Tab-separated table of C-alpha atoms in Angstrom:
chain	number	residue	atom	x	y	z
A	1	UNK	CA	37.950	-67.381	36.550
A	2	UNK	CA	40.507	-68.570	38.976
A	3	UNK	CA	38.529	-66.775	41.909
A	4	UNK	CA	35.580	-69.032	40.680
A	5	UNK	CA	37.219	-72.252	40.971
A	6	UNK	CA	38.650	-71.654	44.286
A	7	UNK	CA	35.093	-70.709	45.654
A	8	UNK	CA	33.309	-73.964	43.826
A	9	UNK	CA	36.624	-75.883	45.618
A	10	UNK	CA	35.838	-74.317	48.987
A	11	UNK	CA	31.836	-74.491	48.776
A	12	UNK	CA	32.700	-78.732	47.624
A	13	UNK	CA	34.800	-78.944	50.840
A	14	UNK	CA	32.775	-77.445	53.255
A	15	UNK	CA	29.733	-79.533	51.866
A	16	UNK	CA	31.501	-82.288	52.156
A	17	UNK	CA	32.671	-82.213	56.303
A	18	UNK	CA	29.292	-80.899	56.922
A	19	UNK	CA	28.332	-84.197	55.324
A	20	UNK	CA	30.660	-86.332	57.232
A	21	UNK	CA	29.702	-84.273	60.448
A	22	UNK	CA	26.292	-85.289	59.818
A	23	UNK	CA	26.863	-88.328	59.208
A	24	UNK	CA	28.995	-88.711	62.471
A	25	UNK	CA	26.399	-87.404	64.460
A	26	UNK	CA	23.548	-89.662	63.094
A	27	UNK	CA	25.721	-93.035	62.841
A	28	UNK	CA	27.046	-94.439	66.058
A	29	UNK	CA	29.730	-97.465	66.043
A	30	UNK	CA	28.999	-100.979	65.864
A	31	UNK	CA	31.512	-100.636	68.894
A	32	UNK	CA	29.090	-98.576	70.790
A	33	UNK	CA	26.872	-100.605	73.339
A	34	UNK	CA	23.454	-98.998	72.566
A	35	UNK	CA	23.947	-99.877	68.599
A	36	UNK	CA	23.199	-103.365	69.413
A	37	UNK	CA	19.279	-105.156	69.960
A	38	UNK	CA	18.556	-108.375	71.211
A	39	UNK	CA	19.947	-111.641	69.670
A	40	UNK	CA	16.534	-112.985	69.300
A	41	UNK	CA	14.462	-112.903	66.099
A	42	UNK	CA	11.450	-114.764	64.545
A	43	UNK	CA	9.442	-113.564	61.199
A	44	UNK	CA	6.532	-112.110	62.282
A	45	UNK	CA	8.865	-108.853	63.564
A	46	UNK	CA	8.796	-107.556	60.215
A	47	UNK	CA	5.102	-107.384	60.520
A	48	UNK	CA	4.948	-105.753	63.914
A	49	UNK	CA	3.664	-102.019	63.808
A	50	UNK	CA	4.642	-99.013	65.448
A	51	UNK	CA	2.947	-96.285	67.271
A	52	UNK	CA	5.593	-94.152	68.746
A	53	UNK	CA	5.553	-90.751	70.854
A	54	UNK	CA	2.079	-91.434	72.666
A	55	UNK	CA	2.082	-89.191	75.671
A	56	UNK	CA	1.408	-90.696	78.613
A	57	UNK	CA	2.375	-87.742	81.525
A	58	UNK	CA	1.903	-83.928	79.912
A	59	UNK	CA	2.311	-81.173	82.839
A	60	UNK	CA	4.155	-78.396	83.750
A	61	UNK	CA	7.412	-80.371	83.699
A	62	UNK	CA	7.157	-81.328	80.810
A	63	UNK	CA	5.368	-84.455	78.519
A	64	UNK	CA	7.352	-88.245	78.314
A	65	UNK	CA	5.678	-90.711	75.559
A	66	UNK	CA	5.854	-94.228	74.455
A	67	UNK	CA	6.424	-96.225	71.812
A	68	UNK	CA	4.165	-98.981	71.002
A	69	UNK	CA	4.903	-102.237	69.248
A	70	UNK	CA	1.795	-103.280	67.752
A	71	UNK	CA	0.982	-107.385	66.934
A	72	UNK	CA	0.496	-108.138	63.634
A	73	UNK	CA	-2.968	-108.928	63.627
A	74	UNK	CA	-4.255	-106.881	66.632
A	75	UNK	CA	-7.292	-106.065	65.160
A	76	UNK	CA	-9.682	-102.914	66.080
A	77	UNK	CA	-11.355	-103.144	69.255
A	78	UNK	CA	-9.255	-105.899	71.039
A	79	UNK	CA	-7.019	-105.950	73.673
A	80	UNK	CA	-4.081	-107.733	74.230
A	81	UNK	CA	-0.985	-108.242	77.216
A	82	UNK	CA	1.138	-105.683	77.276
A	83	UNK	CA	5.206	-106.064	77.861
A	84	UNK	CA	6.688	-102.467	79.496
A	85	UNK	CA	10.417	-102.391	79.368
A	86	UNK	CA	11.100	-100.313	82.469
A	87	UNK	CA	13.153	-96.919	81.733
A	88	UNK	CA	14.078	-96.710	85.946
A	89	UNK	CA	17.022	-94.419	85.376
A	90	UNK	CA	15.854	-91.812	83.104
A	91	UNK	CA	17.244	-90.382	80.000
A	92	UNK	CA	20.525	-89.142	79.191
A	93	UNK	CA	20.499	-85.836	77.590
A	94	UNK	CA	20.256	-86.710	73.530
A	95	UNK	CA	20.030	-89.895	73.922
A	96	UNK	CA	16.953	-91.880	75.038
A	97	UNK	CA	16.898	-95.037	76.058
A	98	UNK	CA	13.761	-95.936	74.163
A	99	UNK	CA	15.788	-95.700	70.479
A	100	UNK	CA	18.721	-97.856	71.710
A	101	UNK	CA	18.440	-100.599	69.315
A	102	UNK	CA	17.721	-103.187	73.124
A	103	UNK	CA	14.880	-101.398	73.442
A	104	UNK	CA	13.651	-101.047	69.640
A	105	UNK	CA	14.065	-104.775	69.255
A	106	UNK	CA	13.141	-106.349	72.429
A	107	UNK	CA	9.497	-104.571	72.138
A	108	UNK	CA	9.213	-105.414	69.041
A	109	UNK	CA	10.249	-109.182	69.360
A	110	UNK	CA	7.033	-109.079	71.805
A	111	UNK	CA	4.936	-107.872	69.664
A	112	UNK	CA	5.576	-110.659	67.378
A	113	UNK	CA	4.346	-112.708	70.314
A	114	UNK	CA	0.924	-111.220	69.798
A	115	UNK	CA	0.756	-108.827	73.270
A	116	UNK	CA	1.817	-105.139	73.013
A	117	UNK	CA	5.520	-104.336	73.614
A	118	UNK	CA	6.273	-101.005	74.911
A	119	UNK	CA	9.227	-98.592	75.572
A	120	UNK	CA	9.300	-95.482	77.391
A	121	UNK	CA	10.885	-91.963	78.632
A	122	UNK	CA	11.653	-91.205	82.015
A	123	UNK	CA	12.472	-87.858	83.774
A	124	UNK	CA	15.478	-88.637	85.918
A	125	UNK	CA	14.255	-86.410	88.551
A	126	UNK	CA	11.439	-88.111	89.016
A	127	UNK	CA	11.398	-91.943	88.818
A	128	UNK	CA	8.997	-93.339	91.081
A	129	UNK	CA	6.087	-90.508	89.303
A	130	UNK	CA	7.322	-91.923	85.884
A	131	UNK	CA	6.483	-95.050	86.424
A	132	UNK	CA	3.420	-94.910	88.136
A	133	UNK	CA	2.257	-92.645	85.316
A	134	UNK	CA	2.895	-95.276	82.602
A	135	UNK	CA	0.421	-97.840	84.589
A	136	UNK	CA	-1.650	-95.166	85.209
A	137	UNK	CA	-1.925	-94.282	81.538
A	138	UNK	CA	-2.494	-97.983	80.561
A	139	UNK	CA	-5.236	-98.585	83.207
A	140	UNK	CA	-7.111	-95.618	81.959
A	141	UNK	CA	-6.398	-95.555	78.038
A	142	UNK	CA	-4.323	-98.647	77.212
A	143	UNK	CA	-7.698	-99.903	75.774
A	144	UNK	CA	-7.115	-96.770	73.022
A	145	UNK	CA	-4.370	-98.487	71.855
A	146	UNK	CA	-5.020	-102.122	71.856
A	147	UNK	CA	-4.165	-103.008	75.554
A	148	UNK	CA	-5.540	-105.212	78.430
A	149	UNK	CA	-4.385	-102.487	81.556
A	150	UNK	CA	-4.739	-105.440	83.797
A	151	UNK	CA	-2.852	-107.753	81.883
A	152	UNK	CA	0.472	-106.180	82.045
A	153	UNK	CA	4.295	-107.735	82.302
A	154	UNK	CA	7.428	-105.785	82.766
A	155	UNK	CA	11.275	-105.941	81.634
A	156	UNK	CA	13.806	-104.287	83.512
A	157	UNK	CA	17.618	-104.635	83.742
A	158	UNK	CA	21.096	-103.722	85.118
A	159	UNK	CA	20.713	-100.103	86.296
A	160	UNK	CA	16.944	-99.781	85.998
A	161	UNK	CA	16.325	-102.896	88.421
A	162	UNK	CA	16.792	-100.879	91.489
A	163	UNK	CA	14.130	-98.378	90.851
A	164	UNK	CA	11.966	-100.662	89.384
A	165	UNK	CA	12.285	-103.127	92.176
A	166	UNK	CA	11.253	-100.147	94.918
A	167	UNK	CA	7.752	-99.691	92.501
A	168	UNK	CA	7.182	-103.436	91.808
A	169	UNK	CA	7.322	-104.085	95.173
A	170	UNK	CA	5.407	-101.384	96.479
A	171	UNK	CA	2.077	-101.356	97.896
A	172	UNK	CA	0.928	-98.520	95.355
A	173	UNK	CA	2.146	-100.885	92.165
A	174	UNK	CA	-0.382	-101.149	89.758
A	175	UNK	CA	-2.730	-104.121	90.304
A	176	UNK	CA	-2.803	-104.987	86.507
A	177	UNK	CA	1.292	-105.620	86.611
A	178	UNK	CA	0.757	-109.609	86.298
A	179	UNK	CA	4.554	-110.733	85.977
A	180	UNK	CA	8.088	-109.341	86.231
A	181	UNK	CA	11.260	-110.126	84.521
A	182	UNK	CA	14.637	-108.574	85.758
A	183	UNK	CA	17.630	-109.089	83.458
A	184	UNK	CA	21.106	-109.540	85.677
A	185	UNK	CA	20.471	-106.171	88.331
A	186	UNK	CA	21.548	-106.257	91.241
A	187	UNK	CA	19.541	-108.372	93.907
A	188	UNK	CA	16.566	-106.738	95.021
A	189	UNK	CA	16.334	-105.504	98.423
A	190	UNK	CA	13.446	-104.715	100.517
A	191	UNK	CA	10.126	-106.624	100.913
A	192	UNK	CA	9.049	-109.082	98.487
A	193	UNK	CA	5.232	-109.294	97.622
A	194	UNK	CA	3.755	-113.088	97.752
A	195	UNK	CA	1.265	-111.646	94.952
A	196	UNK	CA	3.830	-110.861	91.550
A	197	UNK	CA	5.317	-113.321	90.302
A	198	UNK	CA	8.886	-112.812	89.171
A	199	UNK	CA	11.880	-114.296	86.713
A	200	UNK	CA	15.253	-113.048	88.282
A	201	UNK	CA	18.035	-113.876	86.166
A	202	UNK	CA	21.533	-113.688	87.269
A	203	UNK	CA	23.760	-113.542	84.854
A	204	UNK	CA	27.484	-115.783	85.521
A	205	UNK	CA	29.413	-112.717	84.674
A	206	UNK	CA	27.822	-110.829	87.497
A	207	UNK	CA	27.471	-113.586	89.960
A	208	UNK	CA	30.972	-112.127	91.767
A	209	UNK	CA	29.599	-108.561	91.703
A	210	UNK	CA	25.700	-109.681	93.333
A	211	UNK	CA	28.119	-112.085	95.684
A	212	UNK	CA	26.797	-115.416	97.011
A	213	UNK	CA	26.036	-113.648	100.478
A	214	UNK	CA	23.414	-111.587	98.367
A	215	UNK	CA	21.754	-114.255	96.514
A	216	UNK	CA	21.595	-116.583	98.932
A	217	UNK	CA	19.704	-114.113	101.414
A	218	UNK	CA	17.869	-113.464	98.457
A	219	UNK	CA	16.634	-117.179	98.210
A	220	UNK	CA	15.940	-117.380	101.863
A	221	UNK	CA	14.006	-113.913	102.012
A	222	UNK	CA	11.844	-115.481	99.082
A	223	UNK	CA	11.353	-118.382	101.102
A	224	UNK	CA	9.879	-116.652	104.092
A	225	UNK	CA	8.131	-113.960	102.351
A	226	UNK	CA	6.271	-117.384	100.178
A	227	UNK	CA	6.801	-115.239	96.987
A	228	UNK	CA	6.393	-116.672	93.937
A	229	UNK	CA	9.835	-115.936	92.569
A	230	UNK	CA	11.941	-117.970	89.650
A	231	UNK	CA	16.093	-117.860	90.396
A	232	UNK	CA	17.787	-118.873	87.169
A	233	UNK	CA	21.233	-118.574	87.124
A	234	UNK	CA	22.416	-118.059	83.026
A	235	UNK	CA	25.634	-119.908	83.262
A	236	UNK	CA	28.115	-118.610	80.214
A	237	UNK	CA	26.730	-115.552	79.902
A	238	UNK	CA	27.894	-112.123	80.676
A	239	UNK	CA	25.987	-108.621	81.739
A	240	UNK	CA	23.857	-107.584	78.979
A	241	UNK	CA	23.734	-111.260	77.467
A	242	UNK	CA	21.056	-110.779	75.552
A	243	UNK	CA	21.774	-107.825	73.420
A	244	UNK	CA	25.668	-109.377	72.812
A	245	UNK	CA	26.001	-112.931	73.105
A	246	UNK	CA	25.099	-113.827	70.122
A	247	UNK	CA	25.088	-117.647	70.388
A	248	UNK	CA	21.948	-119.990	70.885
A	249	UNK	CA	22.763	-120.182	75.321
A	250	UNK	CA	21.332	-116.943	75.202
A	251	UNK	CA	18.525	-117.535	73.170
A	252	UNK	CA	16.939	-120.304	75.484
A	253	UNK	CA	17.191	-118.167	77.990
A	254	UNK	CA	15.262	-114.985	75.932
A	255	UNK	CA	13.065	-117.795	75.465
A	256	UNK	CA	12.734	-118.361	79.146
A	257	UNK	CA	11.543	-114.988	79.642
A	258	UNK	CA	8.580	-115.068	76.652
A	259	UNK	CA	7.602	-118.210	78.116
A	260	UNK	CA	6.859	-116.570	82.050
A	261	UNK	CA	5.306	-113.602	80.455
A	262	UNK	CA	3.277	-116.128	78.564
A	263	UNK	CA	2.494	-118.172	81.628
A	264	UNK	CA	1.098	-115.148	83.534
A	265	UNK	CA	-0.446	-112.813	80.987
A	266	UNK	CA	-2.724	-115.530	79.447
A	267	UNK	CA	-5.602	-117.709	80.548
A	268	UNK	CA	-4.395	-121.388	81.784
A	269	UNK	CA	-6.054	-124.373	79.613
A	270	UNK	CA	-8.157	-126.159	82.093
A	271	UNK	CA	-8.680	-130.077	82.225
A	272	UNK	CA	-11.790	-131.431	80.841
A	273	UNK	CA	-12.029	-133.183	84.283
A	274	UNK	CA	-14.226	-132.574	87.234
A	275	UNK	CA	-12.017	-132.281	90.898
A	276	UNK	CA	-11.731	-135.156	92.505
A	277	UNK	CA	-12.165	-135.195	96.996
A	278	UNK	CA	-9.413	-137.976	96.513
A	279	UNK	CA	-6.715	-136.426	94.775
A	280	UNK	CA	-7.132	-133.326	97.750
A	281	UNK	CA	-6.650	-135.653	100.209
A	282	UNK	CA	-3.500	-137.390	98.638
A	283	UNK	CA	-2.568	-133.204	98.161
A	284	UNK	CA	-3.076	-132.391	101.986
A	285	UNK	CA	-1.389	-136.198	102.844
A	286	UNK	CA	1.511	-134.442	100.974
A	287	UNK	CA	1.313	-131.135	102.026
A	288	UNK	CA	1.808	-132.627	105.598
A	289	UNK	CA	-1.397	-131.127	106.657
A	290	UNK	CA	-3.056	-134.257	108.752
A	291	UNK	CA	-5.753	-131.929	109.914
A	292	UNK	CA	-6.804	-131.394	106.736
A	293	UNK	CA	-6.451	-134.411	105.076
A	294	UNK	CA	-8.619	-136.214	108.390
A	295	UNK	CA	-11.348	-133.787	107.820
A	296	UNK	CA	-11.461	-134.684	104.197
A	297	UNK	CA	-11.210	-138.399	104.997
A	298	UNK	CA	-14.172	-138.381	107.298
A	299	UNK	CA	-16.096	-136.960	104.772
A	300	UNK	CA	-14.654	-139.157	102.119
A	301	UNK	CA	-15.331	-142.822	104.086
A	302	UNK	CA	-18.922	-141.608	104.993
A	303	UNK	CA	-19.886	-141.412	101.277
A	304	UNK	CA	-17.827	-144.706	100.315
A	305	UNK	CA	-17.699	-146.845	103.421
A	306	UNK	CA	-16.928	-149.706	101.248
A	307	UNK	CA	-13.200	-148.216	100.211
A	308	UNK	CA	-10.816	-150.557	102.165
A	309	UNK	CA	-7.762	-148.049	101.129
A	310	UNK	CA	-9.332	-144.892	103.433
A	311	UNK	CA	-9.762	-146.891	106.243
């Protein structure tokens, strides 16, 4: 009988740590950077869908997938925009970045926008072929899953900027890639295309790292290359704002980011209005382009010779 209890005490115990080893291994701390998602919410997340593990690359190497965050009233046959948060580093062993909560919550917090938000595997050892797979994938079966291929706006930041920065900017990026965001990475280097429009934000807590030599060569090379870049500088905020600052200075700035992907990935209203010769050549008077603005006044004064203001 004694035997008996000291076996059911044993078999309790060992239950027990297995438990709490379980446990341990499933739980991480709220002190643990990848526990935390972005400090941005609205209602319609809890409606948002998800599709996760959809291959995108399957070969010898191996097969990476996606998660997709699906609108809340996507409905069967349409297409929306498409969000793809950029995985430019690859995945730790165990530990992918596409179920740290960042990159659960940002997606979804897209979706709830009404485009598609999407997160993604990479093999380390082969960056660059990741991503060009993923836009690859969407060109050719993003329409599968609800998504406009040539509609498409990316997220990357910190660490994955570099890599992600060497395919935006490349002349093999995918043509359907309408807007970039880049969350506090270092500033770019290389060529900068005059054709993608991009929000860089520098963070103030990594303004010292990036160093004013950097971002100010930065500004100029955007300058001369024309590109259609937007600097914003998030003053107050630290690296990784906008998964732990949780304070409303960080919000307007999230906001800042729905509100470029916005601006690119959907059609512009256009004016009821019919364009008028004389507002182009007030534009070319203020463009400085007399040239222009002479050819358009000769044409102008020979259809109203009466107009004492073109003469």
């Amino acid at each position: 009988m004694q035997l008996r209890r000291v076996v059911a005490f044993l078999l309790v115990l060992l239950t027990s740590i297995a438990s709490t080893d379980l446990f341990a291994q499933n739980q991480r701390s709220p002190l643990n950077p990848t526990n935390w998602g972005v400090v941005y919410d609205v209602p319609a997340t809890k409606q948002v869908k998800l599709k996760a593990g959809v291959p995108y690359l399957r070969d010898a190497q191996g097969t990476l997938t996606l998660d997709l965050y699906l609108p809340p009233k996507l409905q069967s046959g349409e297409q929306r925009p498409a969000v793809v948060f950029l995985n430019a580093i690859g995945d730790p062993p165990n530990d992918k970045l596409k179920h740290w909560e960042i990159y659960r919550t940002w997606p979804r917090l897209v979706a709830a926008h009404d485009w598609v938000g999407i997160s993604m595997e990479t093999d380390g050892s082969r960056i660059q072929e990741s991503l060009a797979a993923v836009f690859r994938f969407l060109k050719q079966h993003g329409g599968e899953h609800g998504i406009d291929g040539n509609r498409i706006g990316v997220y990357a930041a910190s660490a994955n900027v570099t890599n992600a920065t060497q395919y935006l900017m490349s002349d093999s990026a995918a043509a359907g890639i309408r807007a970039a965001v880049l969350y506090y990475g270092r500033a770019p280097e290389g060529k900068l295309r005059e054709d993608l429009p991009v929000l860089y934000i520098v963070a103030e807590g990594d303004a010292p790292g990036n160093g004013p030599p950097h971002l100010l060569s930065l500004w100029q090379r955007v300058i001369a290359a024309r590109a259609p870049w937007t600097l914003a500088y998030a003053s107050g905020l630290p690296h990784a704002f906008d998964a732990f600052s949780d304070n409303d200075q960080a919000r307007r700035v999230i906001q800042q980011a729905l509100s470029f992907w916005k601006t690119h990935l959907e059609p512009v209203p256009q004016p009821s209005w019919t364009p008028s010769p004389a507002r182009q050549i007030v534009e070319a008077n203020y463009w400085g382009r007399p040239q222009t603005s002479a050819d358009l006044l000769a044409q102008w004064i020979a259809e109203h010779p009466d107009d004492a203001e073109a003469h």
